[in-house]
Amino acid sequence: MKLAFLTFTGKVGKSTLCNTFAYPRMQKATIIRMETINDSGLAGLAGAVKEITLKGRELGKLETELAKTKDAIVDVGASNVEAFILALNSQYESHLAVDYFVVPVKADAKAQIEMGEAMKTLQALNAMGIDASRIKVLFNRLPVDAEVAEECKALLAMHKKMPIFTLNLEAVIHESEAFSALATAKKSYLEMLSDPLNYREEMNKIPLEKEKERTEMVKLIRAQGTVKMLDREMQAAWNALFGGV
């Protein structure tokens, strides 16, 4: 499966989703970063089969790389998305090189600018002739005490009027403390996700008088617990988007 993650704006967690949502479920995928400004978390995917950086306008090179692999994750940076869409529009049905286009939406009513840019992205994809079944919305960073239907009213209204994309309210990832916990524990997401140690059991082996060691272990316990919960939610969101694929 070949996925492209894109939206006209930054600050929605797109590259983080490529690293933590898509890659753990597509570990044989080629990672293609359409990026010229930020490194998009390149260092976090040392285990990737292959990772490439291209410019948004380099459609020929992108198609060549996609032709070489069965699975790919294309991370289109906000600084390159316009060039990427212009490039796709320059060649008839070039969008068919990608199976699905995923548009991350910051699921927060306060993020009106990001919501508006996501809606523009959906319209731009539709204008290329991409079928609604191949354009998927992923709700990201929903506040833990909120509902998608309340936070994303404008997007839902757009879909009711123009069903030009696939909408599934189960494709949601809540705001999480996992990343702050990982920073405190000095671990990466992928490192913690694949760590076989049970840190709670490890702490029970440390004598009570060794307070510093136990305190450090608490940081690891928290990081591991929040990552596992987040990964469980990401799996549910993945199933909502691609469960039948």
Coordinates of C-alpha atoms in Angstrom, one line a residue:
M1 CA 0.0 0.0 0.0
K2 CA 1.2 3.5 -0.9
L3 CA 0.1 6.4 1.3
A4 CA 0.6 10.1 1.0
F5 CA 0.1 12.4 4.0
L6 CA -0.4 16.0 3.2
T7 CA -2.2 19.3 4.1
F8 CA -1.5 22.9 3.2
T9 CA -0.5 23.8 6.7
G10 CA 2.0 22.6 9.3
K11 CA 1.3 22.2 13.1
V12 CA -1.1 19.3 12.7
G13 CA 1.4 16.5 13.5
K14 CA 1.7 15.1 10.0
S15 CA 5.3 13.9 10.1
T16 CA 4.8 12.6 13.6
L17 CA 1.9 10.6 12.2
C18 CA 4.0 9.2 9.4
N19 CA 6.6 8.1 12.0
T20 CA 4.3 6.8 14.7
F21 CA 0.9 6.0 13.1
A22 CA 1.9 4.7 9.6
Y23 CA 5.4 3.4 9.9
P24 CA 4.9 0.9 12.8
R25 CA 2.2 -0.7 10.7
M26 CA 4.2 -0.6 7.4
Q27 CA 7.7 -1.4 8.5
K28 CA 8.7 -2.7 5.1
A29 CA 7.7 0.6 3.5
T30 CA 10.0 3.1 1.8
I31 CA 9.8 6.5 3.5
I32 CA 9.7 9.4 1.1
R33 CA 10.0 12.9 2.5
M34 CA 8.9 15.7 0.2
E35 CA 10.6 18.3 2.2
T36 CA 13.2 21.1 1.9
I37 CA 13.0 23.0 5.2
N38 CA 12.6 20.7 8.2
D39 CA 14.2 17.2 8.7
S40 CA 10.7 15.8 9.5
G41 CA 12.0 13.4 12.1
L42 CA 14.4 11.7 9.8
A43 CA 16.6 10.5 12.7
G44 CA 13.6 8.7 14.3
L45 CA 13.4 6.1 11.6
A46 CA 16.8 4.4 11.6
G47 CA 15.1 1.0 11.1
A48 CA 13.3 2.0 7.9
V49 CA 14.0 -0.2 4.9
K50 CA 14.7 2.9 2.8
E51 CA 14.3 6.6 3.3
I52 CA 14.5 9.3 0.6
T53 CA 14.2 13.0 0.5
L54 CA 12.8 14.8 -2.6
K55 CA 11.4 18.1 -3.5
G56 CA 7.7 18.5 -4.0
R57 CA 8.1 19.2 -7.7
E58 CA 10.1 16.1 -8.4
L59 CA 7.2 14.0 -9.5
G60 CA 9.3 11.9 -11.9
K61 CA 11.7 10.9 -9.2
L62 CA 8.8 10.1 -6.8
E63 CA 7.1 7.9 -9.4
T64 CA 10.4 6.1 -10.0
E65 CA 10.8 5.4 -6.3
L66 CA 7.2 4.3 -5.9
A67 CA 7.6 1.9 -8.8
K68 CA 10.4 0.1 -7.0
T69 CA 8.4 -0.8 -3.8
K70 CA 5.2 -2.4 -2.8
D71 CA 4.7 -0.2 0.3
A72 CA 5.5 3.5 0.7
I73 CA 4.8 6.4 3.0
V74 CA 5.0 9.8 1.3
D75 CA 5.4 12.6 3.8
V76 CA 4.6 15.9 2.0
G77 CA 5.9 18.8 3.9
A78 CA 3.8 22.0 4.2
S79 CA 6.6 23.9 2.4
N80 CA 6.3 21.5 -0.6
V81 CA 2.6 20.6 -0.8
E82 CA 1.7 23.3 -3.3
A83 CA 4.6 22.2 -5.6
F84 CA 3.5 18.6 -5.1
I85 CA -0.1 19.3 -6.1
L86 CA 1.0 21.4 -9.1
A87 CA 3.3 18.5 -10.2
L88 CA 0.5 16.0 -9.9
N89 CA -1.7 18.3 -12.0
S90 CA 0.9 18.5 -14.7
Q91 CA 0.5 14.8 -15.7
Y92 CA -2.7 12.9 -16.5
E93 CA -3.7 10.6 -13.7
S94 CA -0.4 10.8 -11.9
H95 CA -2.2 10.5 -8.6
L96 CA -2.8 6.8 -9.4
A97 CA 0.8 6.2 -8.3
V98 CA -0.5 6.6 -4.7
D99 CA -3.3 4.4 -3.3
Y100 CA -4.6 6.7 -0.6
F101 CA -4.2 10.4 0.3
V102 CA -4.4 11.0 4.1
V103 CA -5.3 14.5 5.2
P104 CA -4.5 15.0 9.0
V105 CA -6.9 17.4 10.7
K106 CA -6.2 19.0 14.0
A107 CA -9.4 18.1 15.8
D108 CA -9.7 21.2 17.9
A109 CA -12.4 23.9 17.3
K110 CA -9.7 26.5 18.2
A111 CA -7.6 25.5 15.3
Q112 CA -9.7 27.2 12.6
I113 CA -6.8 28.1 10.4
E114 CA -5.6 24.5 10.3
M115 CA -9.1 23.3 9.7
G116 CA -9.6 25.7 6.8
E117 CA -6.3 24.6 5.2
A118 CA -7.3 20.9 5.5
M119 CA -10.5 21.7 3.8
K120 CA -8.6 23.4 1.0
T121 CA -6.4 20.4 0.7
L122 CA -9.4 18.1 0.3
Q123 CA -10.9 20.3 -2.4
A124 CA -7.5 20.3 -4.3
L125 CA -7.3 16.5 -4.2
N126 CA -10.9 16.2 -5.4
A127 CA -10.2 18.7 -8.3
M128 CA -7.6 16.2 -9.6
G129 CA -10.3 13.6 -10.1
I130 CA -9.3 11.5 -7.1
D131 CA -12.2 9.3 -5.9
A132 CA -13.6 10.1 -2.5
S133 CA -12.7 6.5 -1.4
R134 CA -9.0 7.3 -1.8
I135 CA -9.1 10.6 0.2
K136 CA -9.2 9.9 3.9
V137 CA -9.3 12.2 6.9
L138 CA -7.4 11.4 10.1
F139 CA -8.5 13.4 13.1
N140 CA -5.5 14.2 15.2
R141 CA -4.9 15.6 18.7
L142 CA -8.5 15.6 19.8
P143 CA -8.7 17.0 23.3
V144 CA -9.3 14.1 25.7
D145 CA -12.7 15.5 27.0
A146 CA -14.0 16.4 23.5
E147 CA -16.0 14.9 20.7
V148 CA -15.0 15.0 17.0
A149 CA -18.5 16.1 16.0
E150 CA -18.3 19.1 18.2
E151 CA -14.7 20.1 17.4
C152 CA -14.9 19.7 13.6
K153 CA -18.3 21.0 12.8
A154 CA -17.1 22.9 9.7
L155 CA -15.5 19.8 8.2
L156 CA -18.5 17.6 8.9
A157 CA -20.8 20.2 7.3
M158 CA -18.5 20.3 4.2
H159 CA -18.7 16.5 3.9
K160 CA -22.5 16.6 4.2
K161 CA -22.7 19.2 1.4
M162 CA -19.8 17.8 -0.7
P163 CA -18.9 14.1 0.1
I164 CA -15.7 14.4 -1.9
F165 CA -13.7 12.5 0.8
T166 CA -14.1 9.5 3.1
L167 CA -15.2 10.5 6.6
N168 CA -15.0 8.1 9.5
L169 CA -15.4 9.5 13.0
E170 CA -13.6 6.5 14.5
A171 CA -10.4 7.6 12.7
V172 CA -9.3 9.7 15.6
I173 CA -6.3 10.1 17.8
H174 CA -6.5 12.1 21.0
E175 CA -4.1 14.5 22.5
S176 CA -1.5 12.4 24.4
E177 CA 1.1 13.0 27.1
A178 CA 3.2 10.2 25.5
F179 CA 5.6 12.5 23.8
S180 CA 6.3 14.7 26.9
A181 CA 6.8 11.4 28.9
L182 CA 9.2 10.1 26.3
A183 CA 11.2 13.3 26.4
T184 CA 11.4 13.0 30.2
A185 CA 12.5 9.4 29.9
K186 CA 14.9 10.3 27.0
K187 CA 13.5 7.6 24.7
S188 CA 12.1 7.8 21.2
Y189 CA 8.6 6.6 20.3
L190 CA 9.8 3.7 18.2
E191 CA 12.4 2.7 20.7
M192 CA 9.9 2.5 23.5
L193 CA 7.2 0.9 21.3
S194 CA 9.6 -2.0 20.5
D195 CA 11.1 -2.3 24.0
P196 CA 10.3 -5.8 25.4
L197 CA 11.1 -4.8 29.0
N198 CA 8.3 -4.5 31.6
Y199 CA 9.5 -1.5 33.5
R200 CA 7.0 -1.9 36.3
E201 CA 8.4 -5.4 37.0
E202 CA 11.9 -4.0 36.7
M203 CA 11.2 -1.3 39.3
N204 CA 9.9 -4.0 41.8
K205 CA 13.4 -5.5 41.7
I206 CA 15.0 -2.2 42.9
P207 CA 15.3 -1.8 46.7
L208 CA 13.2 1.0 48.2
E209 CA 16.3 2.8 49.5
K210 CA 17.5 3.4 46.0
E211 CA 15.2 6.3 45.5
K212 CA 17.0 7.8 42.5
E213 CA 16.9 4.6 40.5
R214 CA 13.3 4.1 41.3
T215 CA 12.5 7.6 40.3
E216 CA 14.1 7.1 37.0
M217 CA 12.2 3.9 36.5
V218 CA 8.9 5.7 37.2
K219 CA 9.8 7.9 34.2
L220 CA 10.2 4.8 32.0
I221 CA 7.0 3.3 33.3
R222 CA 5.0 6.4 32.5
A223 CA 6.6 6.6 29.0
Q224 CA 5.9 3.0 28.3
G225 CA 2.3 3.1 29.5
T226 CA 1.4 6.3 27.6
V227 CA 3.0 4.9 24.4
K228 CA 1.1 1.7 24.7
M229 CA -2.2 3.5 25.2
L230 CA -1.5 5.8 22.2
D231 CA -0.5 2.9 20.0
R232 CA -3.7 1.1 20.9
E233 CA -5.7 4.1 19.8
M234 CA -3.6 4.5 16.6
Q235 CA -4.3 0.9 15.7
A236 CA -8.1 1.6 16.1
A237 CA -7.8 4.6 13.9
W238 CA -5.8 2.6 11.4
N239 CA -8.5 -0.1 11.3
A240 CA -11.1 2.6 10.8
L241 CA -9.2 3.9 7.7
F242 CA -7.7 0.8 6.2
G243 CA -9.3 -2.2 8.0
G244 CA -11.0 -3.4 4.9
V245 CA -7.9 -2.9 2.7

